[in-house]
Amino acid sequence: MNRKQFLKNSTKGVAFATLFPSLAFCTTNGKQKPIPGSYSITQNFEPDTDIELTATPTELQLFTGNKTNIYTYQLKLISGDNAAHEKLPGSYLGPIIRVKQGQKIRIRFKNQLPRESVVHWHGLHIPPEMDGHPMYAIENGEQYIYEFEVNNRPGTYWFHPHPDKITGPQVYQGLAGLFIVEDNNSGLPSGEYDVPLILQDRMFDNSNQLVYLQNNQMGQMQGFLGNRILVNGNPDITFNVSTSTYRFRVLNGSNSRIYKLAWDDGEDVIVIGADGGLLEKPVKKPYLMLAPGQRAEIWKDFSGQNTGTEIQLQSLAFNDGTSMGMGGGMMGRGMSGGMMQPDGVENGIAFNVATFKVTENSGKKMELPVSLSTITPINPADAVNSANPRQFYFYNQRMQWVINGETFGMTEVADWEKVKLNTTEIWEFINGDNGRGMGMMQDMMRMPHPVHLHGLQFQIIERNISGMQRTVWESVKDGFMDDGWQDTFLLMPGMKVKILLKFEDFKGIYVYHCHNLEHEDMGMMRNYEVID
Ligand code: C2O
Ligand code: CU
Ligand code: CU
């Protein structure tokens, strides 16, 4: 569906929008804000799955004592196969939406939250109007219809709210689900051996309520970091497993926390999938860095274990390179007891993520496949700007996280953010201002940024570490998994990363941003536009 057809389907704003597209925007506080719409279904769109997804506040018995106030997505199947969705067992997160490549899906999103919201389908290659750009946020009581064909590779994608400036708190309150495009790979663990692991950190007060950093500028600067790890929405989870081989679909659904994942039984982490589906072949790592927004599929064989054995999935200690002022080094750490964060929650501390207890001597051992899928490499020589890649500097300017000195404007697109349809490009992302910002003092405010682009999957071609502190690099260097297709990658302080992208199928405006959700909410987000 192109933009014109789409606007015809809108019930509000239809008169102006179709005649004068530019009049569909009104101005508030100097920034353009589109008129919100409530849209109707397309009659000739025949979905394989038609669901209603309602975002609503609710309360939940998470701990003994007081119930916890949260937000949740409630799913109702209107038509299609029951297998198209599933609840995350015992969790307020989710649901899991399961589709197959080529299927058409309609999602009627209903907003019952106190504030505006919009659903973003993280990782999917779909038209801009379907992607959950903040300009399409709807108010309480309104409905937005998503209709799209799933053309992504099989893989583990996800969905979450994306309203301007309040994505962090809405995700934090419980809104996140998986969008799985299924493969028919018989050589991989399936059914009960195919297990999602959504990793999030949270903080609760004495009455079991979620604590967030609202109205705390220094806290927002660093991003929210909690003192408790929840897996699939459960605090202190233990998974009972059998002596079988498992496929774990791991999503870092945290606002700001970066994980350095490792097994405590001394085995390597065997990665079989990334953001955009299965790798060409399995990759073994002593540990795996997983930044907010990223997914990794991990192969784990418990078949050699005795019943009763407990194996921990851990996050190991690392130096995240955060520096929050003059003197550089670890100033962020030094300040964390006071201004920044309570002690013991910093990025880079070690903790247990989940316990896997072998309780049953049964199940299925599988052999690790030698090859998993076909990845067609994009040829760097095809890039129209291979001699002169676009550069995106992620840094701090006057206590504000920026990209090339700019913050988010709802429909703002700079010349350096316009790309041509059906072209291949190289983009380079640089953590640091390279002398373009406010000089020494500001340049020393550095943090890791998980960089994410909407609308497509890309390939990582280079990680340049020449500007990095040695101690920082040494503590993370074996954990980068840059094979396959990606939509999010970790950009450490001083690091430069080059990616290859192909702009295909859809014209229009998509966002790219830091997936540290507090940075995103502060405006470390911009639009890029695919034009003719
Ligand atoms: Cu998962 Cu724009 O984000
Ligand atoms: Cu996204
Ligand atoms: Cu950031």
Coordinates of C-alpha atoms and ligand atoms in Angstrom, one line a residue:
M1 CA 0.0 0.0 0.0
N2 CA 1.5 3.3 -0.9
R3 CA 1.2 6.5 1.0
K4 CA -1.6 7.9 -1.1
Q5 CA -3.9 4.9 -0.7
F6 CA -3.1 4.9 3.0
L7 CA -4.1 8.5 3.5
K8 CA -7.4 7.8 1.7
N9 CA -8.1 5.2 4.3
S10 CA -7.7 7.7 7.1
T11 CA -11.0 9.0 8.4
K12 CA -9.6 12.1 10.0
G13 CA -7.4 14.5 8.0
V14 CA -8.6 12.9 4.8
A15 CA -9.8 16.0 3.2
F16 CA -6.6 17.9 3.7
A17 CA -4.2 15.1 3.5
T18 CA -5.1 13.8 0.1
L19 CA -5.3 17.2 -1.5
F20 CA -2.4 18.9 0.2
P21 CA -0.3 16.4 2.0
S22 CA 1.8 19.1 3.6
L23 CA -1.3 20.5 5.3
A24 CA -1.7 17.3 7.3
F25 CA 0.8 18.7 9.7
C26 CA 0.2 21.4 12.2
T27 CA 2.9 23.2 14.2
T28 CA 3.3 23.0 17.9
N29 CA 6.3 24.7 19.6
G30 CA 8.1 25.2 16.4
K31 CA 8.2 21.4 15.7
Q32 CA 5.9 19.9 13.2
K33 CA 3.4 17.5 14.6
P34 CA 1.1 15.5 12.3
I35 CA -2.6 15.2 13.0
P36 CA -3.2 11.9 14.7
G37 CA -5.4 9.6 12.7
S38 CA -7.8 6.7 13.4
Y39 CA -7.8 4.5 10.3
S40 CA -10.1 2.0 8.8
I41 CA -9.4 -1.4 7.4
T42 CA -8.6 -1.9 3.7
Q43 CA -11.4 -3.8 2.1
N44 CA -9.3 -5.7 -0.5
F45 CA -6.6 -6.6 1.9
E46 CA -7.1 -10.3 2.9
P47 CA -5.1 -11.0 6.0
D48 CA -3.9 -14.5 6.9
T49 CA -4.0 -13.3 10.5
D50 CA -6.3 -10.5 11.8
I51 CA -5.8 -9.6 15.4
E52 CA -6.7 -6.9 17.9
L53 CA -3.9 -5.7 20.1
T54 CA -4.8 -3.5 23.0
A55 CA -2.3 -1.7 25.2
T56 CA -3.8 -1.2 28.6
P57 CA -2.8 -0.6 32.2
T58 CA -3.4 -3.5 34.6
E59 CA -2.1 -4.9 37.8
L60 CA -0.3 -8.2 38.5
Q61 CA 0.7 -10.3 41.4
L62 CA 4.5 -10.3 40.7
F63 CA 5.6 -10.6 44.3
T64 CA 3.8 -11.5 47.6
G65 CA 2.1 -8.4 49.0
N66 CA 1.0 -5.6 46.8
K67 CA 0.2 -6.1 43.2
T68 CA 2.4 -4.3 40.7
N69 CA 0.9 -1.7 38.3
I70 CA 2.0 -2.4 34.8
Y71 CA 1.1 -2.0 31.1
T72 CA 0.3 -5.0 29.0
Y73 CA -0.6 -5.9 25.4
Q74 CA -3.8 -7.9 25.2
L75 CA -4.3 -9.9 22.1
K76 CA -7.6 -11.1 20.6
L77 CA -7.7 -13.2 17.4
I78 CA -10.3 -12.0 14.9
S79 CA -9.5 -14.4 12.2
G80 CA -6.7 -16.8 11.3
D81 CA -4.9 -19.6 12.8
N82 CA -4.7 -20.0 16.6
A83 CA -1.0 -20.9 16.2
A84 CA -0.5 -17.3 15.0
H85 CA -0.1 -16.1 18.6
E86 CA 0.9 -17.5 21.9
K87 CA 1.2 -16.2 25.4
L88 CA 4.5 -16.0 27.1
P89 CA 4.0 -18.6 29.8
G90 CA 3.3 -16.9 33.1
S91 CA 4.3 -13.5 31.8
Y92 CA 2.8 -10.1 31.4
L93 CA 5.1 -9.5 28.4
G94 CA 4.2 -10.5 24.9
P95 CA 2.3 -11.9 23.3
I96 CA 4.3 -13.8 20.8
I97 CA 3.0 -13.3 17.3
R98 CA 4.0 -16.1 15.0
V99 CA 3.9 -15.7 11.2
K100 CA 5.4 -17.2 8.1
Q101 CA 7.3 -15.4 5.4
G102 CA 4.9 -14.1 2.8
Q103 CA 1.9 -13.9 5.1
K104 CA -0.4 -10.9 5.3
I105 CA -1.2 -9.6 8.7
R106 CA -3.6 -7.1 10.1
I107 CA -3.2 -5.7 13.6
R108 CA -5.9 -3.4 15.0
F109 CA -4.0 -1.5 17.7
K110 CA -6.1 0.0 20.4
N111 CA -4.7 2.4 22.8
Q112 CA -6.1 2.4 26.4
L113 CA -3.0 4.0 27.9
P114 CA -3.2 7.4 29.6
R115 CA -0.8 8.8 27.0
E116 CA -0.4 8.5 23.2
S117 CA 1.2 5.4 21.8
V118 CA 2.1 3.6 18.6
V119 CA 3.5 0.1 17.9
H120 CA 6.8 -0.3 16.2
W121 CA 7.7 -3.7 14.5
H122 CA 11.3 -3.7 15.3
G123 CA 13.4 -5.2 12.4
L124 CA 10.6 -5.6 9.9
H125 CA 10.9 -4.3 6.3
I126 CA 7.5 -2.7 5.9
P127 CA 6.1 0.6 4.6
P128 CA 6.8 3.7 6.7
E129 CA 3.1 4.2 7.6
M130 CA 3.1 0.6 9.1
D131 CA 6.4 0.9 10.9
G132 CA 5.3 2.8 14.0
H133 CA 7.0 6.1 13.5
P134 CA 6.2 8.4 16.4
M135 CA 4.2 10.7 14.0
Y136 CA 1.5 8.0 13.8
A137 CA 1.0 7.8 17.6
I138 CA -2.7 7.7 18.6
E139 CA -4.3 9.0 21.7
N140 CA -6.2 7.1 24.4
G141 CA -9.4 5.5 22.9
E142 CA -8.1 5.6 19.3
Q143 CA -7.3 2.8 17.0
Y144 CA -4.6 2.4 14.3
I145 CA -4.8 -0.4 11.7
Y146 CA -1.5 -2.0 10.7
E147 CA -1.7 -4.1 7.5
F148 CA 1.4 -5.5 5.9
E149 CA 3.0 -8.4 4.2
V150 CA 5.8 -10.1 6.1
N151 CA 8.7 -10.3 3.7
N152 CA 11.5 -10.6 6.3
R153 CA 13.7 -13.7 6.6
P154 CA 12.6 -16.1 9.2
G155 CA 13.9 -14.8 12.5
T156 CA 13.2 -13.3 15.9
Y157 CA 11.8 -9.7 15.6
W158 CA 9.9 -7.8 18.2
F159 CA 7.4 -5.0 18.8
H160 CA 7.2 -2.3 21.4
P161 CA 5.8 1.3 21.8
H162 CA 7.5 4.2 20.0
P163 CA 5.8 7.5 21.0
D164 CA 8.1 10.5 20.9
K165 CA 9.8 11.2 24.3
I166 CA 7.9 8.4 26.2
T167 CA 9.1 5.2 24.6
G168 CA 11.3 4.4 27.6
P169 CA 8.6 4.6 30.3
Q170 CA 6.0 2.6 28.2
V171 CA 8.4 -0.2 27.4
Y172 CA 9.5 -0.1 31.0
Q173 CA 6.0 -0.6 32.3
G174 CA 5.7 -3.9 30.4
L175 CA 5.0 -3.3 26.7
A176 CA 7.1 -5.6 24.5
G177 CA 6.4 -8.8 22.6
L178 CA 8.1 -11.1 20.1
F179 CA 7.3 -11.2 16.4
I180 CA 8.6 -14.5 15.2
V181 CA 8.9 -15.3 11.5
E182 CA 9.0 -19.1 11.5
D183 CA 11.4 -21.2 9.6
N184 CA 10.8 -24.8 8.6
N185 CA 14.2 -25.8 9.6
S186 CA 13.9 -29.4 10.8
G187 CA 17.5 -29.5 12.0
L188 CA 16.9 -27.1 14.9
P189 CA 15.2 -27.6 18.2
S190 CA 11.5 -26.7 18.0
G191 CA 8.3 -26.7 20.1
E192 CA 9.2 -26.9 23.8
Y193 CA 12.9 -26.8 22.9
D194 CA 12.5 -23.4 21.2
V195 CA 12.4 -20.9 24.1
P196 CA 12.3 -17.1 24.2
L197 CA 14.4 -15.3 26.7
I198 CA 13.5 -11.6 27.1
L199 CA 16.0 -9.9 29.3
Q200 CA 15.1 -6.7 31.2
D201 CA 16.3 -5.0 34.3
R202 CA 13.8 -3.3 36.6
M203 CA 13.6 -1.6 40.0
F204 CA 10.8 -1.9 42.5
D205 CA 9.9 0.1 45.6
N206 CA 8.7 -1.2 48.9
S207 CA 5.2 -1.5 47.8
N208 CA 6.2 -3.6 44.7
Q209 CA 5.8 -0.7 42.3
L210 CA 8.1 -0.1 39.3
V211 CA 10.5 2.8 39.9
Y212 CA 11.5 4.8 36.9
L213 CA 13.7 7.9 36.4
Q214 CA 11.1 10.4 35.3
N215 CA 12.1 14.0 35.7
N216 CA 15.7 13.1 36.6
Q217 CA 17.9 14.6 34.0
M218 CA 21.1 13.0 35.1
G219 CA 19.4 9.7 35.3
Q220 CA 18.0 10.1 31.8
M221 CA 21.5 11.1 30.6
Q222 CA 22.8 7.7 31.6
G223 CA 19.7 5.7 30.9
F224 CA 17.6 3.6 33.2
L225 CA 19.4 0.8 35.0
G226 CA 17.6 -1.5 37.4
N227 CA 18.9 -3.6 40.3
R228 CA 16.8 -6.7 39.3
I229 CA 16.9 -8.9 36.3
L230 CA 13.7 -10.1 34.9
V231 CA 13.5 -12.9 32.3
N232 CA 10.2 -13.0 30.3
G233 CA 8.8 -10.7 32.9
N234 CA 9.7 -12.9 35.9
P235 CA 12.1 -12.0 38.7
D236 CA 14.5 -14.8 39.7
I237 CA 13.5 -17.3 37.1
T238 CA 14.6 -20.9 37.0
F239 CA 13.9 -22.9 33.9
N240 CA 13.5 -26.6 34.3
V241 CA 15.1 -28.2 31.3
S242 CA 15.6 -31.8 30.2
T243 CA 18.8 -33.4 28.9
S244 CA 18.0 -32.0 25.4
T245 CA 19.3 -29.5 23.0
Y246 CA 17.6 -26.0 23.1
R247 CA 17.3 -23.0 20.9
F248 CA 17.1 -19.8 23.0
R249 CA 15.8 -16.7 21.3
V250 CA 17.3 -14.0 23.4
L251 CA 16.1 -10.5 23.2
N252 CA 17.7 -7.6 25.1
G253 CA 14.5 -5.8 25.9
S254 CA 16.1 -3.6 28.5
N255 CA 16.0 0.2 28.3
S256 CA 19.7 0.8 28.7
R257 CA 21.4 -2.3 30.1
I258 CA 24.1 -4.1 28.0
Y259 CA 24.7 -7.8 28.7
K260 CA 27.9 -9.8 28.3
L261 CA 26.3 -13.2 28.2
A262 CA 28.2 -16.4 29.1
W263 CA 27.5 -19.8 30.5
D264 CA 29.0 -20.7 33.9
D265 CA 29.7 -24.3 32.8
G266 CA 32.7 -23.1 30.8
E267 CA 31.1 -23.8 27.4
D268 CA 31.2 -21.3 24.7
V269 CA 28.1 -19.4 23.7
I270 CA 27.0 -20.9 20.4
V271 CA 25.3 -18.3 18.3
I272 CA 23.1 -19.5 15.4
G273 CA 21.0 -16.4 14.7
A274 CA 21.2 -12.6 14.9
D275 CA 18.6 -9.7 14.5
G276 CA 17.7 -10.8 10.9
G277 CA 17.5 -14.5 11.3
L278 CA 19.8 -17.5 11.1
L279 CA 23.5 -17.1 10.4
E280 CA 25.2 -18.9 7.6
K281 CA 26.9 -21.2 10.1
P282 CA 27.1 -21.3 13.9
V283 CA 29.6 -19.0 15.6
K284 CA 31.2 -19.9 19.0
K285 CA 32.1 -17.1 21.4
P286 CA 33.5 -17.1 25.0
Y287 CA 30.8 -14.5 25.7
L288 CA 28.3 -12.4 23.7
M289 CA 27.7 -8.7 23.9
L290 CA 24.0 -8.0 23.6
A291 CA 22.9 -4.3 23.5
P292 CA 19.3 -3.1 24.0
G293 CA 17.1 -4.0 21.0
Q294 CA 19.4 -6.8 19.7
R295 CA 18.5 -10.4 19.4
A296 CA 20.6 -13.5 19.4
E297 CA 19.6 -17.1 18.9
I298 CA 21.7 -19.4 21.1
W299 CA 22.1 -23.2 20.8
K300 CA 22.6 -25.0 24.1
D301 CA 23.0 -28.7 24.6
F302 CA 22.2 -30.0 28.1
S303 CA 22.3 -33.6 27.0
G304 CA 25.6 -34.5 28.7
Q305 CA 24.3 -33.1 32.1
N306 CA 23.2 -35.1 35.1
T307 CA 19.8 -34.3 36.5
G308 CA 20.0 -31.9 39.4
T309 CA 22.7 -29.9 37.7
E310 CA 22.2 -26.1 37.6
I311 CA 23.7 -24.0 34.9
Q312 CA 23.7 -20.2 35.0
L313 CA 23.4 -17.8 32.1
Q314 CA 25.4 -14.9 33.4
S315 CA 26.3 -11.4 32.4
L316 CA 30.1 -10.9 33.0
A317 CA 31.8 -7.8 34.2
F318 CA 33.0 -5.4 31.6
N319 CA 34.2 -1.8 31.2
D320 CA 31.5 0.1 29.3
G321 CA 33.8 3.2 28.9
T322 CA 31.2 5.6 30.3
S323 CA 32.8 8.9 31.2
M324 CA 30.7 11.7 32.4
G325 CA 32.9 14.7 32.6
M326 CA 36.4 16.0 32.9
G327 CA 39.1 13.6 33.9
G328 CA 37.7 11.0 31.6
G329 CA 38.3 7.4 32.7
M330 CA 35.6 6.1 35.0
M331 CA 34.0 9.3 36.2
G332 CA 30.6 7.9 35.6
R333 CA 31.4 5.1 38.0
G334 CA 32.7 7.5 40.6
M335 CA 29.5 9.6 40.5
S336 CA 27.2 6.7 40.4
G337 CA 26.6 6.6 44.2
G338 CA 25.4 10.1 44.2
M339 CA 24.1 11.9 41.2
M340 CA 23.8 9.2 38.6
Q341 CA 22.5 5.9 39.9
P342 CA 22.2 4.0 43.1
D343 CA 25.2 1.8 43.7
G344 CA 25.4 -1.6 42.2
V345 CA 23.4 -1.1 39.0
E346 CA 26.0 0.3 36.6
N347 CA 26.4 -1.1 33.1
G348 CA 29.2 -3.6 33.3
I349 CA 28.6 -5.2 36.7
A350 CA 28.4 -9.0 36.8
F351 CA 25.2 -10.8 37.7
N352 CA 23.2 -14.0 37.0
V353 CA 20.6 -13.7 34.3
A354 CA 18.8 -17.0 34.6
T355 CA 19.2 -20.5 36.1
F356 CA 18.7 -23.7 34.0
K357 CA 18.0 -26.7 36.2
V358 CA 18.3 -30.1 34.6
T359 CA 15.2 -31.9 36.0
E360 CA 14.5 -34.6 33.5
N361 CA 16.5 -37.3 31.9
S362 CA 14.7 -37.4 28.6
G363 CA 14.3 -35.4 25.4
K364 CA 16.3 -35.0 22.3
K365 CA 19.9 -34.4 21.7
M366 CA 20.6 -32.7 18.3
E367 CA 23.7 -32.3 16.3
L368 CA 24.8 -28.7 15.7
P369 CA 24.3 -28.1 12.0
V370 CA 27.3 -27.1 9.9
S371 CA 25.3 -24.7 7.8
L372 CA 22.2 -22.9 8.8
S373 CA 21.1 -20.5 6.1
T374 CA 22.3 -18.6 3.1
I375 CA 23.4 -15.0 3.6
T376 CA 23.9 -13.1 0.4
P377 CA 26.6 -10.6 1.0
I378 CA 26.0 -7.0 -0.2
N379 CA 28.9 -6.0 -2.3
P380 CA 30.6 -2.9 -0.9
A381 CA 31.6 -1.9 -4.5
D382 CA 27.9 -1.5 -5.3
A383 CA 27.6 1.3 -2.8
V384 CA 27.1 4.7 -4.5
N385 CA 29.1 6.4 -1.8
S386 CA 31.8 3.8 -1.2
A387 CA 34.6 6.4 -1.5
N388 CA 32.8 8.8 0.8
P389 CA 30.5 7.1 3.3
R390 CA 27.9 9.2 5.1
Q391 CA 29.1 9.8 8.7
F392 CA 26.9 9.9 11.8
Y393 CA 28.5 11.2 15.0
F394 CA 26.8 10.1 18.2
Y395 CA 27.9 12.3 21.0
N396 CA 27.0 14.6 23.8
Q397 CA 26.6 18.3 23.3
R398 CA 25.7 20.7 26.1
M399 CA 24.2 17.9 28.3
Q400 CA 22.2 16.6 25.3
W401 CA 22.8 13.4 23.3
V402 CA 22.8 14.2 19.6
I403 CA 23.5 12.8 16.2
N404 CA 25.6 15.1 14.0
G405 CA 24.7 17.8 16.4
E406 CA 21.0 17.4 16.0
T407 CA 18.1 16.1 17.9
F408 CA 14.8 14.6 16.8
G409 CA 12.2 16.7 15.0
M410 CA 9.0 14.8 14.2
T411 CA 9.2 15.2 10.4
E412 CA 12.6 16.9 10.0
V413 CA 14.9 15.3 7.5
A414 CA 18.2 17.0 6.7
D415 CA 19.9 16.8 3.3
W416 CA 22.4 14.4 4.7
E417 CA 19.5 12.1 5.7
K418 CA 18.0 11.6 2.2
V419 CA 18.8 8.5 0.3
K420 CA 17.7 7.2 -3.1
L421 CA 15.4 4.2 -3.6
N422 CA 17.1 1.2 -5.1
T423 CA 20.6 2.3 -4.1
T424 CA 23.2 0.7 -1.9
E425 CA 25.2 2.8 0.6
I426 CA 27.8 2.6 3.3
W427 CA 27.1 4.5 6.5
E428 CA 29.7 5.1 9.1
F429 CA 28.7 5.6 12.8
I430 CA 31.2 7.2 15.1
N431 CA 30.9 7.4 18.9
G432 CA 32.5 10.7 19.8
D433 CA 32.3 14.1 18.3
N434 CA 35.7 14.2 16.6
G435 CA 36.3 17.8 17.7
R436 CA 33.0 19.0 16.2
G437 CA 31.2 19.5 19.6
M438 CA 32.0 21.7 22.5
G439 CA 35.6 20.7 23.0
M440 CA 37.4 18.6 25.6
M441 CA 34.9 18.8 28.4
Q442 CA 31.9 17.7 26.4
D443 CA 33.8 15.2 24.4
M444 CA 34.6 13.4 27.6
M445 CA 31.0 12.6 28.2
R446 CA 30.9 9.3 26.5
M447 CA 28.7 6.3 26.7
P448 CA 27.9 3.2 24.6
H449 CA 25.1 3.7 22.1
P450 CA 23.2 0.8 20.6
V451 CA 22.5 2.1 17.1
H452 CA 19.3 1.0 15.4
L453 CA 17.8 1.7 12.0
H454 CA 14.1 1.2 11.1
G455 CA 12.9 -0.2 7.9
L456 CA 15.6 -2.6 6.9
Q457 CA 18.3 -5.1 7.9
F458 CA 21.9 -4.3 7.1
Q459 CA 25.4 -5.9 7.1
I460 CA 28.2 -4.8 9.3
I461 CA 31.5 -4.5 7.4
E462 CA 33.9 -2.8 9.7
R463 CA 34.6 -2.1 13.4
N464 CA 37.4 0.4 13.9
I465 CA 38.7 0.6 17.5
S466 CA 41.6 3.0 17.0
G467 CA 39.8 5.7 19.1
M468 CA 38.9 3.3 21.9
Q469 CA 40.5 3.0 25.4
R470 CA 42.4 -0.2 25.5
T471 CA 40.9 -1.4 28.8
V472 CA 37.4 -0.9 27.4
W473 CA 38.1 -2.8 24.2
E474 CA 39.9 -5.6 26.1
S475 CA 36.9 -6.2 28.2
V476 CA 34.4 -6.6 25.3
K477 CA 36.4 -7.6 22.2
D478 CA 35.4 -11.3 21.9
G479 CA 31.7 -10.6 22.2
F480 CA 30.8 -8.9 18.9
M481 CA 28.8 -11.0 16.6
D482 CA 28.8 -9.1 13.3
D483 CA 27.8 -11.9 10.9
G484 CA 24.5 -12.1 9.1
W485 CA 21.8 -9.5 9.0
Q486 CA 21.5 -6.9 11.7
D487 CA 19.2 -4.0 12.6
T488 CA 20.9 -2.9 15.8
F489 CA 24.6 -2.8 16.9
L490 CA 26.6 -1.7 19.8
L491 CA 28.7 1.4 19.3
M492 CA 31.2 1.6 22.2
P493 CA 32.9 4.9 23.2
G494 CA 35.5 5.8 20.6
M495 CA 34.4 3.1 18.2
K496 CA 33.6 3.5 14.5
V497 CA 31.3 1.0 12.7
K498 CA 30.6 0.8 9.0
I499 CA 27.5 -0.8 7.7
L500 CA 26.2 -1.6 4.2
L501 CA 22.5 -0.9 3.4
K502 CA 20.2 -1.4 0.5
F503 CA 17.2 0.9 0.2
E504 CA 14.5 -1.2 -1.5
D505 CA 10.7 -1.3 -2.0
F506 CA 9.5 1.6 0.2
K507 CA 9.8 5.3 -0.1
G508 CA 9.2 7.6 2.9
I509 CA 10.4 8.5 6.3
Y510 CA 11.9 6.1 8.9
V511 CA 13.7 6.8 12.1
Y512 CA 17.1 5.8 13.2
H513 CA 18.2 6.2 16.8
C514 CA 20.1 5.1 19.9
H515 CA 18.2 2.2 21.4
N516 CA 19.2 3.3 24.9
L517 CA 15.5 4.3 25.3
E518 CA 16.3 7.2 27.6
H519 CA 18.7 8.6 25.0
E520 CA 16.1 8.0 22.3
D521 CA 13.5 9.9 24.4
M522 CA 16.0 12.7 24.9
G523 CA 16.1 13.1 21.2
M524 CA 19.0 10.9 20.1
M525 CA 16.9 10.0 17.1
R526 CA 16.6 11.3 13.6
N527 CA 14.6 10.6 10.4
Y528 CA 16.0 9.4 7.1
E529 CA 14.0 9.5 4.0
V530 CA 14.0 7.2 1.0
I531 CA 13.2 9.3 -2.1
D532 CA 12.9 8.7 -5.8
Ligands
C2O1 CU1 13.2 -1.1 18.8 CU2 12.9 2.5 17.0 O1 13.1 0.7 17.9
CU2 CU 13.1 -0.6 15.2
CU3 CU 22.8 6.4 23.3

